[in-house]
Amino acid sequence: MPWSEAFLESQQTHTTTQVVGRELSYTQALNEALSLAMALDPNVFVLGQGVDDPSTMFGVTKGLAEQFGSPRVFETPLSEEGLTGICTGAAMHGLRPVYCHNRPDFLLLAFNQIVNHASKIHYMDNGQNRVPMVIWSAIGRGWGSGAQHSQAIQGLLMSVPGLKIVMPSTPYDAKGLMLSAIADNNPVLIFEHRWLMKQQGVVPEGIYNVPIGKGIYRERGTDLSIIGTSHALALAQQALASLKEQGISADVVDLRTLKPLDHEIILESVKKTGRALIVDTGWAMGGVCAEIGCVIAENCPQILKAPIKRVGLPDLPTPAGHTLEQLYYPSEESMARAILELLNPIGME
Amino acid sequence: MVINFPYQGSDFEDCGDFVARYEASFLTQMFHSMLRIRRIEEAIESQYHQDQMKTPIHLVIGQEAASVGACSALKKSDILYCGHRTNGAYLAKGGDLKGMLSEFFCRKNGCVGSRGGSMHLLDKSVGMAGSSAIVAGAVPIATGAALSAQLRGDDYVSTVFLGDAATEEGVVWESLNFAALKKLPIVYFCENNFFSVCTPLEERQPLDTPIYKKAAAFGLHSVQVDGSNVLKVYEAVTSAVARARRGDGPSFIEVPVYRWRGHGGAGDDSASGYRDPAEVADWQKHCPVEGYAGFLQREGLLDSQQRAAMEQQISTEIAEAFQHAEQSENPTEEDLYSHVYCN
């Protein structure tokens, strides 16, 4: 087993959930969502480089080609812009594409079709056309992924009208949000995180939907609100657990989707705790953390007991080498430090 | 006098046999359609300076045979996508004139509710599926429409108009490769008018490799025909559409044409120096509309009385459509916020 895979194995965790029942891995949950959606609707098709190769997109598309046939599950030429436009046109004419990419970095080749076309067509066409498509990718981190295989670009896309952005963090959500995304009549970008993919969690059988645009409390507490999605939130939750003995408790708000953004749950929680730690897997500058921070600052500045704190990536490209990587990424320890600083801000003690 | 891009067709000298192959009414109908587009464009141009049409315009004057020849080969149910110079194809496909002019006048009842403007015309009722103001942007989208027809077993053929400069965008070749790979039912219709805004073809592409040959190298059935000759365009597109419908895959058709006006706005801008006005004048000698009128007259299919009746009918239609647009309501603030997301 290459050490990268061994490392991923070590990231296995169990989703904390009240529900008991059948457990699946994160990728099995996604695979089941795709299989159910394809069985339900003959217009759903799956494409991407690797969806029908031995790796089957980390196992997410495993068995689909055998089950549904190659016209509906196919490998693509390396033409990200072209294929995104092709998906857009197919979606405008009755199909529901799910276009899978190993990494979000490759979506940067398709920005013309995502930003100039797919996101705007429903509006520009005065509601006469719709673009129901899913663009799926998995954010990488570590083992030398570097500046071009680890980017979390949700912040670049958050300001584009007409898009929806989904960032699941549990097997249950991964399946329910994939089913919601496929059923949605708009272009939906799903950003998974590679480090969440070995999780096991309770996943109900059959079709169910996790609503797009609605966050959820993972924990309830009093001292601060930790707000974010995906692996960044998981890291923050680990940090919080390490501080439990010090009597620190927090609301942990998993937004699940970044666009539409659930202002209600953000403001409800921050109005209760008065402190906000905002976390994201992307760059802190001008990104998701900045937007959420601004929502809080604009709506309830008088309630804040301490300045907003954000933990994202520094304003640097991701270094590829191991040592620099350790210095670059937030860790459980740095998240814990951020929590403590928020509770005891310098100059406000 | 510098003519970089001379007309290289044969006018209608070799077209006598067309008369036996087609109904007279069809041949005159194509003339009517071209004349109508010319007059509509002239009317838009003549009123543009009044600043009531607050939208960029990209006139198709000089390229009418391409619009009409191609669209006459399509069924209403066939899908058409375009680029920014979309007036001709929209009208030739049967797009509603009132909807188009209302869009130009920024009215609520414009064909896309004043959200798209002149570079985004659309009339789904006649298969005019959309246009993109990003050069080559609609090319993969049209390819996706063809993929949908193939996967769903629908009978329509997808068609997309693109310009010479679009073939400098990588996404065109990505689309052609995919269409050839999957044998998609699509026709790529390339109007090569030699200029991208003011930049001539020789500064953008090696002239010794014609565009249609590049498409052929990607595995498409690919031809070049005189874009000022409506009959030759019609036959080339008819043949390509038949191939697509038979399941024989995509075609690429390059038609050299000439844009009599500037890239955008009213009037010819040759005086600015990017092309010799003599080149425009030379192409005007091979006018697609009057050249075809002369052919029909020589063949006894069009007389001055019929021509006058057409002019009269077109002029009345245009006047009514302008009046309709000018008198239509503007959109409101409420309209601004609708259709961001589709429910």
XYZ file of C-alpha atoms in Angstrom:
692
model
C 0.000 0.000 0.000
C 1.537 3.362 -0.932
C 2.045 5.544 2.075
C -0.545 8.004 0.775
C -3.224 5.319 0.927
C -1.977 4.182 4.297
C -2.324 7.736 5.505
C -5.892 7.924 4.256
C -6.703 4.673 6.051
C -5.484 6.295 9.247
C -8.038 9.063 8.744
C -10.915 6.602 9.215
C -13.420 7.992 11.636
C -16.999 7.326 12.455
C -19.548 10.011 11.829
C -21.084 11.096 15.069
C -24.768 10.745 14.570
C -27.752 9.767 16.613
C -29.037 7.496 13.877
C -28.356 3.800 14.164
C -28.392 1.479 11.202
C -26.372 0.299 8.276
C -22.905 1.779 7.946
C -21.259 2.630 4.627
C -18.021 4.299 3.716
C -18.164 7.788 2.306
C -17.411 6.594 -1.217
C -19.928 3.744 -0.963
C -22.538 6.291 0.031
C -21.771 8.365 -3.044
C -21.747 5.285 -5.240
C -25.159 4.303 -3.923
C -26.516 7.792 -4.602
C -25.384 7.646 -8.222
C -26.738 4.151 -8.703
C -30.132 5.083 -7.253
C -30.372 8.267 -9.313
C -29.459 6.452 -12.530
C -31.972 3.697 -11.872
C -34.655 6.263 -11.127
C -34.054 8.591 -14.078
C -32.748 7.413 -17.483
C -31.662 10.992 -18.191
C -28.932 10.876 -15.557
C -25.508 10.062 -16.977
C -22.009 10.035 -15.489
C -18.815 11.093 -17.226
C -15.261 12.064 -16.437
C -11.717 10.863 -16.712
C -11.586 7.811 -14.483
C -15.282 6.999 -14.029
C -14.817 3.690 -15.858
C -11.161 2.955 -15.258
C -9.764 0.637 -12.572
C -9.799 3.426 -9.964
C -13.457 4.352 -10.662
C -13.027 7.805 -9.195
C -11.948 6.581 -5.721
C -14.691 3.948 -5.970
C -17.446 6.521 -6.324
C -18.428 5.273 -9.805
C -17.625 1.600 -9.199
C -19.864 -0.800 -11.114
C -21.966 1.904 -12.735
C -20.761 1.209 -16.291
C -21.580 -2.482 -15.868
C -24.963 -1.699 -14.382
C -26.081 1.056 -16.737
C -24.001 0.630 -19.879
C -21.311 2.688 -21.538
C -23.550 5.253 -23.238
C -24.535 6.468 -19.760
C -21.202 6.042 -17.969
C -18.214 7.038 -20.034
C -14.616 8.148 -19.993
C -13.944 11.564 -21.511
C -11.238 13.131 -23.610
C -9.115 15.578 -21.588
C -11.243 18.499 -22.657
C -12.566 20.038 -19.481
C -13.970 23.196 -21.038
C -15.452 21.343 -23.992
C -17.033 18.644 -21.868
C -18.443 21.181 -19.410
C -20.105 22.968 -22.334
C -21.284 19.639 -23.705
C -22.823 18.840 -20.313
C -24.461 22.267 -20.315
C -25.990 21.699 -23.747
C -27.057 18.173 -22.818
C -28.672 19.510 -19.649
C -30.533 22.166 -21.630
C -31.982 19.363 -23.753
C -33.302 16.961 -21.160
C -30.303 15.150 -19.682
C -28.873 15.347 -16.155
C -25.096 15.046 -16.363
C -22.855 14.246 -13.420
C -19.374 15.277 -14.528
C -16.684 13.910 -12.203
C -13.169 15.254 -11.722
C -10.422 13.891 -9.520
C -9.524 17.389 -8.382
C -11.150 20.851 -8.411
C -7.927 22.211 -9.976
C -9.147 20.860 -13.320
C -12.324 22.942 -13.120
C -10.163 25.995 -13.656
C -9.872 24.843 -17.288
C -13.655 25.010 -17.527
C -14.355 28.407 -15.977
C -15.561 29.836 -19.287
C -18.341 27.285 -19.464
C -19.116 27.275 -15.734
C -19.008 31.013 -15.118
C -19.844 32.523 -18.521
C -22.419 29.955 -19.562
C -23.897 27.285 -17.286
C -24.445 29.588 -14.320
C -26.065 32.346 -16.373
C -28.148 30.583 -18.981
C -31.348 30.299 -16.958
C -31.230 34.016 -16.181
C -30.073 35.205 -19.614
C -32.718 33.061 -21.293
C -35.379 34.662 -19.093
C -36.202 31.315 -17.516
C -36.752 29.527 -20.826
C -33.848 27.094 -20.386
C -32.449 25.305 -17.382
C -29.118 23.629 -16.716
C -29.545 20.735 -14.284
C -26.027 19.406 -13.928
C -23.641 18.271 -11.247
C -19.916 18.933 -11.337
C -18.209 16.749 -8.774
C -14.602 16.881 -7.602
C -12.498 15.950 -4.592
C -10.116 18.384 -2.918
C -6.679 16.917 -2.307
C -4.270 17.529 0.534
C -0.872 16.111 1.212
C 1.507 13.558 -0.329
C 2.932 16.170 -2.688
C -0.323 17.273 -4.294
C 1.170 20.725 -4.405
C -0.043 23.934 -5.934
C -1.957 22.343 -8.822
C -3.559 19.268 -7.248
C -4.786 20.530 -3.894
C -6.698 23.709 -4.556
C -10.006 24.303 -2.829
C -11.586 26.790 -5.225
C -15.046 27.177 -3.710
C -14.163 30.749 -2.731
C -13.485 31.644 -6.359
C -16.952 30.450 -7.356
C -19.003 31.603 -4.409
C -19.645 35.043 -5.882
C -20.962 33.706 -9.198
C -24.755 34.106 -9.409
C -26.699 31.048 -10.491
C -24.352 28.405 -9.106
C -24.953 26.160 -6.119
C -21.976 24.926 -4.097
C -22.155 21.837 -1.922
C -19.472 20.758 0.589
C -20.505 17.545 2.350
C -18.735 16.227 5.420
C -20.335 12.878 6.315
C -21.334 9.751 4.371
C -24.968 10.521 5.193
C -24.659 14.029 3.749
C -22.558 12.919 0.787
C -25.350 10.628 -0.385
C -28.251 12.922 0.479
C -26.607 15.975 -1.046
C -25.607 14.089 -4.221
C -29.232 13.018 -4.655
C -30.407 16.587 -4.050
C -27.820 17.944 -6.473
C -28.862 15.568 -9.247
C -32.514 16.439 -8.690
C -31.746 20.171 -8.667
C -32.525 22.118 -11.845
C -29.392 24.277 -11.599
C -25.665 23.729 -12.006
C -24.445 22.324 -8.691
C -20.768 22.021 -7.794
C -19.959 19.365 -5.205
C -16.565 19.679 -3.550
C -15.648 16.596 -1.564
C -12.453 16.305 0.442
C -10.092 13.362 -0.060
C -9.457 13.091 3.671
C -13.125 12.519 4.455
C -13.485 9.636 2.065
C -12.471 6.811 4.377
C -15.093 7.710 6.931
C -17.722 5.190 7.883
C -21.151 6.378 8.865
C -24.762 5.421 9.093
C -26.403 5.813 5.708
C -30.078 4.991 5.181
C -30.997 2.811 2.240
C -33.006 4.193 -0.668
C -33.467 7.748 -1.805
C -33.428 10.641 0.629
C -32.437 14.259 0.229
C -30.328 16.573 2.314
C -31.568 20.070 1.493
C -29.231 22.393 -0.428
C -28.909 25.741 1.325
C -29.508 24.485 4.878
C -26.853 24.102 7.560
C -26.977 21.793 10.573
C -25.662 21.888 14.154
C -23.139 19.118 14.731
C -22.719 20.157 18.362
C -24.362 22.689 20.647
C -22.362 24.770 23.103
C -22.081 28.205 24.644
C -18.597 29.689 24.318
C -18.246 30.149 20.591
C -19.653 29.231 17.195
C -17.451 27.212 14.856
C -18.780 27.656 11.334
C -17.636 25.929 8.175
C -17.811 22.834 6.044
C -16.030 19.700 5.004
C -12.599 18.741 6.290
C -11.909 22.150 7.810
C -14.867 21.693 10.123
C -13.812 18.146 10.974
C -10.396 19.475 11.990
C -11.972 22.199 14.104
C -14.206 19.638 15.763
C -11.173 17.533 16.696
C -9.554 20.632 18.150
C -12.682 21.394 20.128
C -12.714 17.854 21.508
C -9.149 18.333 22.718
C -10.280 21.414 24.663
C -13.334 19.793 26.282
C -11.396 19.129 29.498
C -10.868 22.876 29.830
C -14.642 23.213 29.925
C -14.927 24.831 26.491
C -18.085 24.138 24.513
C -19.161 25.396 21.128
C -21.899 25.411 18.562
C -20.492 23.557 15.585
C -22.347 24.690 12.488
C -21.866 22.537 9.409
C -23.171 24.678 6.586
C -23.237 21.655 4.227
C -23.657 24.060 1.293
C -21.960 27.400 0.704
C -24.297 28.714 -1.967
C -27.054 29.411 -1.261
C -25.554 30.310 2.116
C -27.665 29.609 5.213
C -27.523 33.047 6.849
C -30.163 32.045 9.361
C -28.184 29.345 11.151
C -24.992 31.440 11.119
C -26.664 34.428 12.717
C -28.763 32.356 15.126
C -25.667 30.694 16.523
C -23.434 33.766 16.654
C -26.152 35.818 18.323
C -26.210 33.151 21.037
C -22.460 32.701 21.583
C -21.102 36.114 20.558
C -17.939 34.562 19.121
C -17.294 33.175 15.669
C -14.516 30.963 14.374
C -14.963 30.514 10.650
C -13.069 27.724 8.931
C -12.616 26.684 5.323
C -10.399 24.383 3.279
C -9.653 27.247 0.862
C -7.679 30.466 1.070
C -8.816 32.769 3.849
C -8.323 35.916 1.799
C -11.356 37.010 -0.162
C -12.902 33.609 0.205
C -15.573 31.673 2.036
C -14.407 32.745 5.507
C -14.351 36.375 4.407
C -17.915 36.202 3.111
C -19.296 34.506 6.220
C -17.404 36.940 8.424
C -18.937 39.806 6.514
C -22.441 38.387 6.908
C -21.886 38.358 10.684
C -20.275 41.799 10.767
C -23.075 43.341 8.745
C -25.881 41.758 10.713
C -24.858 41.601 14.363
C -21.645 43.531 15.088
C -22.940 44.718 18.479
C -23.290 41.158 19.709
C -19.668 40.185 19.151
C -17.669 39.656 22.340
C -14.462 39.239 20.341
C -13.309 39.966 16.804
C -14.261 37.341 14.226
C -11.537 34.774 13.673
C -11.007 32.826 10.494
C -8.883 29.805 9.728
C -8.281 29.109 6.093
C -5.184 28.731 3.997
C -2.489 31.424 3.926
C -2.206 33.665 0.867
C 0.274 31.287 -0.776
C 0.229 28.519 -3.354
C 0.319 25.061 -1.749
C 3.901 23.820 -1.442
C 4.450 20.259 -2.605
C 7.074 19.014 -0.174
C 6.131 17.357 3.107
C 7.860 19.723 5.533
C 6.544 22.890 3.932
C 3.116 21.306 3.653
C 3.007 20.723 7.416
C 3.753 24.386 7.957
C 1.192 25.481 5.367
C -1.967 23.673 6.434
C -4.060 24.242 9.537
C -3.770 21.384 12.018
C -5.735 20.267 15.054
C -3.222 22.225 17.136
C -3.509 25.427 15.164
C -7.291 25.148 15.242
C -7.138 24.729 19.020
C -4.923 27.804 19.275
C -7.450 29.740 17.197
C -10.254 28.708 19.553
C -8.254 29.794 22.594
C -7.312 33.110 21.010
C -10.941 33.752 20.200
C -11.904 33.092 23.819
C -9.043 35.218 25.159
C -8.345 37.809 22.510
C -5.156 39.809 22.882
C -5.921 43.220 24.295
C -9.428 42.237 25.412
C -8.600 40.104 28.449
C -6.121 49.279 -53.898
C -5.536 46.183 -51.752
C -7.875 43.247 -51.922
C -6.535 40.681 -49.481
C -9.584 38.477 -49.527
C -11.169 38.442 -52.964
C -14.484 36.783 -53.741
C -13.585 33.380 -55.140
C -17.015 32.013 -56.053
C -18.596 31.756 -59.450
C -21.662 33.855 -58.686
C -24.600 31.844 -60.072
C -23.064 30.860 -63.392
C -23.052 27.150 -62.615
C -26.428 27.027 -60.876
C -28.814 26.505 -63.799
C -29.565 22.921 -62.799
C -30.924 23.986 -59.413
C -34.069 25.253 -61.084
C -35.046 21.785 -62.225
C -34.393 20.263 -58.804
C -36.423 22.574 -56.593
C -39.911 24.018 -56.525
C -40.021 27.574 -57.765
C -41.830 28.657 -54.607
C -38.969 27.303 -52.466
C -36.375 29.160 -54.530
C -38.245 32.451 -54.308
C -38.974 31.896 -50.617
C -35.240 31.802 -49.918
C -34.904 35.108 -51.753
C -37.702 36.590 -49.700
C -36.000 35.439 -46.526
C -32.675 37.028 -47.527
C -34.292 40.264 -48.658
C -36.221 40.437 -45.395
C -33.049 40.056 -43.332
C -31.295 42.738 -45.423
C -34.153 45.190 -44.955
C -34.466 44.472 -41.240
C -30.747 45.045 -40.765
C -30.910 48.280 -42.754
C -33.831 49.461 -40.639
C -31.944 48.691 -37.423
C -28.883 50.471 -38.781
C -30.860 53.551 -39.822
C -32.422 53.953 -36.369
C -29.443 52.950 -34.277
C -28.124 56.499 -33.916
C -31.284 57.461 -32.048
C -29.951 55.478 -29.068
C -33.289 53.868 -28.368
C -31.844 50.431 -29.061
C -29.422 50.394 -26.155
C -27.644 47.232 -27.173
C -24.571 46.424 -29.228
C -25.446 45.459 -32.813
C -23.550 43.097 -35.092
C -25.118 43.459 -38.513
C -25.225 40.503 -40.838
C -25.450 42.597 -44.029
C -23.459 40.783 -46.722
C -23.817 37.379 -45.026
C -27.534 36.736 -45.641
C -27.001 33.770 -47.965
C -25.184 31.907 -45.218
C -28.003 32.494 -42.722
C -30.782 31.570 -45.128
C -29.055 28.764 -47.011
C -28.157 26.986 -43.779
C -31.457 27.475 -41.965
C -33.536 26.485 -45.003
C -31.922 23.068 -44.751
C -33.115 22.620 -41.171
C -36.457 21.466 -39.844
C -38.205 23.583 -37.276
C -37.395 20.891 -34.691
C -33.671 21.003 -35.492
C -31.638 22.929 -32.968
C -29.604 26.020 -33.799
C -27.000 27.849 -31.716
C -25.128 31.010 -32.681
C -22.452 33.445 -31.648
C -22.668 37.210 -31.291
C -23.618 37.947 -34.936
C -26.922 36.208 -34.603
C -29.628 38.347 -36.242
C -29.494 36.560 -39.602
C -29.623 33.015 -38.302
C -32.306 33.888 -35.748
C -34.543 35.353 -38.441
C -33.779 32.655 -41.003
C -34.640 29.927 -38.487
C -38.020 31.610 -38.030
C -37.310 33.598 -34.871
C -39.955 36.147 -34.032
C -39.059 39.616 -35.362
C -41.103 41.412 -32.718
C -39.342 39.492 -29.960
C -35.981 40.401 -31.465
C -36.693 44.107 -31.814
C -38.257 44.288 -28.355
C -35.028 42.775 -27.047
C -33.037 45.469 -28.878
C -35.289 48.140 -27.383
C -34.717 46.561 -23.927
C -38.393 45.784 -23.377
C -39.937 43.319 -20.983
C -41.392 41.352 -23.913
C -38.028 40.977 -25.660
C -37.260 37.427 -26.712
C -35.261 36.989 -23.508
C -36.921 39.674 -21.411
C -34.117 42.229 -21.865
C -31.649 39.972 -20.041
C -29.639 38.825 -23.015
C -29.592 41.681 -25.496
C -28.705 41.452 -29.161
C -25.966 38.864 -28.661
C -28.252 36.398 -26.942
C -31.282 35.917 -29.190
C -33.479 32.929 -28.578
C -36.777 31.545 -29.854
C -37.262 27.984 -28.674
C -40.561 27.633 -30.528
C -38.625 27.431 -33.811
C -35.512 25.618 -32.568
C -33.432 28.782 -32.173
C -31.939 27.478 -28.958
C -29.547 30.253 -28.004
C -26.393 32.206 -28.637
C -23.300 33.135 -26.711
C -21.466 36.449 -26.689
C -18.258 34.594 -25.861
C -16.646 33.574 -29.137
C -17.009 29.774 -29.542
C -18.953 29.573 -26.283
C -22.007 28.006 -27.905
C -19.989 25.412 -29.823
C -19.689 22.834 -27.018
C -23.241 23.613 -25.886
C -24.579 22.760 -29.340
C -22.443 19.618 -29.192
C -24.141 18.741 -25.916
C -27.539 19.210 -27.548
C -26.434 16.648 -30.136
C -25.299 14.272 -27.377
C -28.736 14.598 -25.820
C -30.415 13.769 -29.147
C -28.233 10.670 -29.432
C -28.704 9.417 -25.861
C -32.433 10.117 -25.755
C -33.127 8.933 -29.281
C -34.511 12.295 -30.380
C -34.695 12.994 -34.090
C -33.319 16.525 -34.192
C -29.974 17.595 -35.604
C -27.958 20.242 -33.772
C -26.347 23.075 -35.723
C -24.042 25.825 -34.612
C -22.873 28.947 -36.418
C -19.319 29.943 -35.616
C -16.896 32.421 -37.132
C -13.354 32.050 -38.395
C -11.964 33.420 -35.129
C -13.916 30.863 -33.113
C -11.677 28.205 -34.622
C -8.781 29.831 -32.778
C -10.429 28.855 -29.494
C -9.371 25.480 -28.154
C -12.887 24.552 -27.158
C -13.932 24.247 -30.796
C -11.411 21.478 -31.339
C -12.375 19.830 -28.067
C -15.961 19.822 -29.332
C -15.104 18.546 -32.815
C -13.005 15.750 -31.347
C -15.841 14.661 -29.080
C -18.463 14.913 -31.830
C -16.336 12.782 -34.150
C -15.602 10.306 -31.333
C -19.290 9.818 -30.545
C -20.580 10.320 -34.116
C -22.933 13.021 -32.906
C -25.713 14.449 -35.076
C -24.325 17.950 -35.477
C -23.347 20.412 -38.206
C -20.647 23.000 -37.475
C -21.280 25.905 -39.805
C -18.302 28.241 -40.017
C -18.826 31.685 -41.532
C -15.314 32.784 -42.421
C -15.586 36.542 -42.912
C -11.815 37.040 -42.672
C -11.838 39.533 -39.812
C -12.054 39.166 -36.070
C -13.202 42.669 -35.134
C -10.368 44.431 -37.051
C -7.726 41.697 -37.068
C -7.391 40.005 -40.452
C -7.146 36.257 -40.846
C -3.496 36.299 -41.934
C -2.473 37.692 -38.552
C -4.320 34.897 -36.787
C -3.998 31.747 -38.848
C -1.642 30.382 -41.511
C -3.552 30.999 -44.722
C -2.194 27.922 -46.466
C -4.187 25.656 -44.147
C -7.877 26.320 -44.758
C -10.150 26.004 -41.761
C -12.274 23.211 -43.230
C -9.169 21.079 -43.741
C -8.327 21.364 -40.067
C -11.814 20.102 -39.269
C -11.353 17.244 -41.731
C -8.200 16.280 -39.862
C -10.339 15.837 -36.747
C -12.371 13.201 -38.552
C -15.354 15.273 -39.614
C -16.951 15.301 -43.033
C -15.785 18.733 -44.083
C -16.419 20.959 -47.089
C -16.042 24.558 -48.208
C -18.712 26.269 -50.318
C -19.386 29.799 -51.509
C -21.133 31.541 -48.624
C -22.572 34.217 -50.891
C -24.464 31.602 -52.880
C -27.606 30.572 -51.037
C -28.138 27.533 -53.244
C -24.706 26.057 -52.607
C -24.963 26.712 -48.884
C -28.388 25.092 -48.833
C -27.186 21.949 -50.582
C -24.080 21.588 -48.428
C -26.063 21.896 -45.215
C -28.834 19.619 -46.491
C -26.285 16.934 -47.199
C -24.634 17.387 -43.774
C -27.993 17.262 -41.983
C -28.908 14.069 -43.842
C -25.622 12.485 -42.760
C -26.278 13.479 -39.166
C -29.820 12.114 -39.243
C -28.598 8.836 -40.729
C -26.192 8.424 -37.827
C -23.125 9.088 -39.954
C -21.789 11.707 -37.577
C -20.774 15.342 -37.580
C -19.954 17.658 -40.488
C -18.090 20.911 -40.780
C -18.943 23.459 -43.444
C -16.776 26.493 -44.060
C -18.388 29.318 -46.015
C -16.278 32.319 -47.019
C -18.517 35.373 -46.625
C -17.964 39.093 -46.330
C -19.157 41.458 -43.630
C -20.082 44.712 -45.319
C -20.334 46.625 -42.077
C -17.984 47.023 -39.146
C -17.697 44.353 -36.490
C -20.205 46.230 -34.357
C -22.442 49.230 -34.728
C -23.801 50.959 -37.821
C -21.944 51.638 -41.038
C -18.774 50.421 -42.696
C -15.665 51.204 -40.694
C -13.126 50.454 -43.432
C -11.943 54.047 -43.353
C -10.354 53.313 -39.969
C -7.678 51.521 -41.967
C -7.892 47.826 -41.122
C -9.199 46.916 -44.561
C -9.320 48.661 -47.921
C -12.762 50.089 -48.740
C -12.101 48.729 -52.238
C -12.285 45.227 -50.804
C -15.780 45.949 -49.474
C -16.804 47.441 -52.815
C -15.459 44.411 -54.623
C -17.527 42.027 -52.511
C -20.583 44.221 -52.992
C -20.379 43.346 -56.668
C -21.181 39.791 -55.557
C -24.073 40.744 -53.309
C -25.736 37.549 -52.033
C -29.196 39.131 -52.196
C -29.022 40.948 -55.545
C -26.896 38.241 -57.133
C -29.556 35.706 -56.333
C -32.303 38.095 -57.463
C -30.556 38.375 -60.832
C -30.325 34.598 -61.077
C -34.023 34.163 -60.309
C -34.907 36.849 -62.860
C -32.826 35.202 -65.544
C -34.532 31.913 -64.780
C -37.932 33.552 -64.997
C -38.739 32.975 -61.336
C -38.881 36.560 -60.153
C -40.223 39.641 -61.896
C -40.216 43.248 -60.854
C -43.834 43.106 -59.764
C -43.187 40.181 -57.410
C -40.113 41.920 -56.093
C -42.060 45.115 -55.429
C -44.775 43.163 -53.620
C -42.137 41.517 -51.400
C -40.530 44.866 -50.633
C -43.905 46.302 -49.702
C -44.847 43.386 -47.448
C -41.457 43.399 -45.719
C -41.529 47.133 -45.218
C -44.962 46.944 -43.581
C -43.878 44.077 -41.328
C -40.772 45.986 -40.223
C -42.707 49.168 -39.499
C -45.203 47.237 -37.383
C -42.488 45.396 -35.498
C -40.597 48.610 -34.690
C -43.791 50.258 -33.540
C -44.598 47.224 -31.396
C -41.169 47.310 -29.771
C -41.186 51.060 -29.192
C -44.609 50.894 -27.565
C -43.868 47.891 -25.366
C -43.324 48.100 -21.616
C -39.983 48.303 -19.917
C -39.094 45.665 -17.354
C -39.468 46.496 -13.665
C -37.299 45.999 -10.594
C -39.209 42.811 -9.858
C -38.062 41.396 -13.192
C -34.432 41.994 -12.225
C -34.541 39.339 -9.517
C -36.431 36.535 -11.225
C -34.885 33.398 -12.759
C -31.547 33.451 -10.948
C -32.239 29.864 -9.961
C -34.589 27.420 -11.629
C -37.034 25.790 -9.220
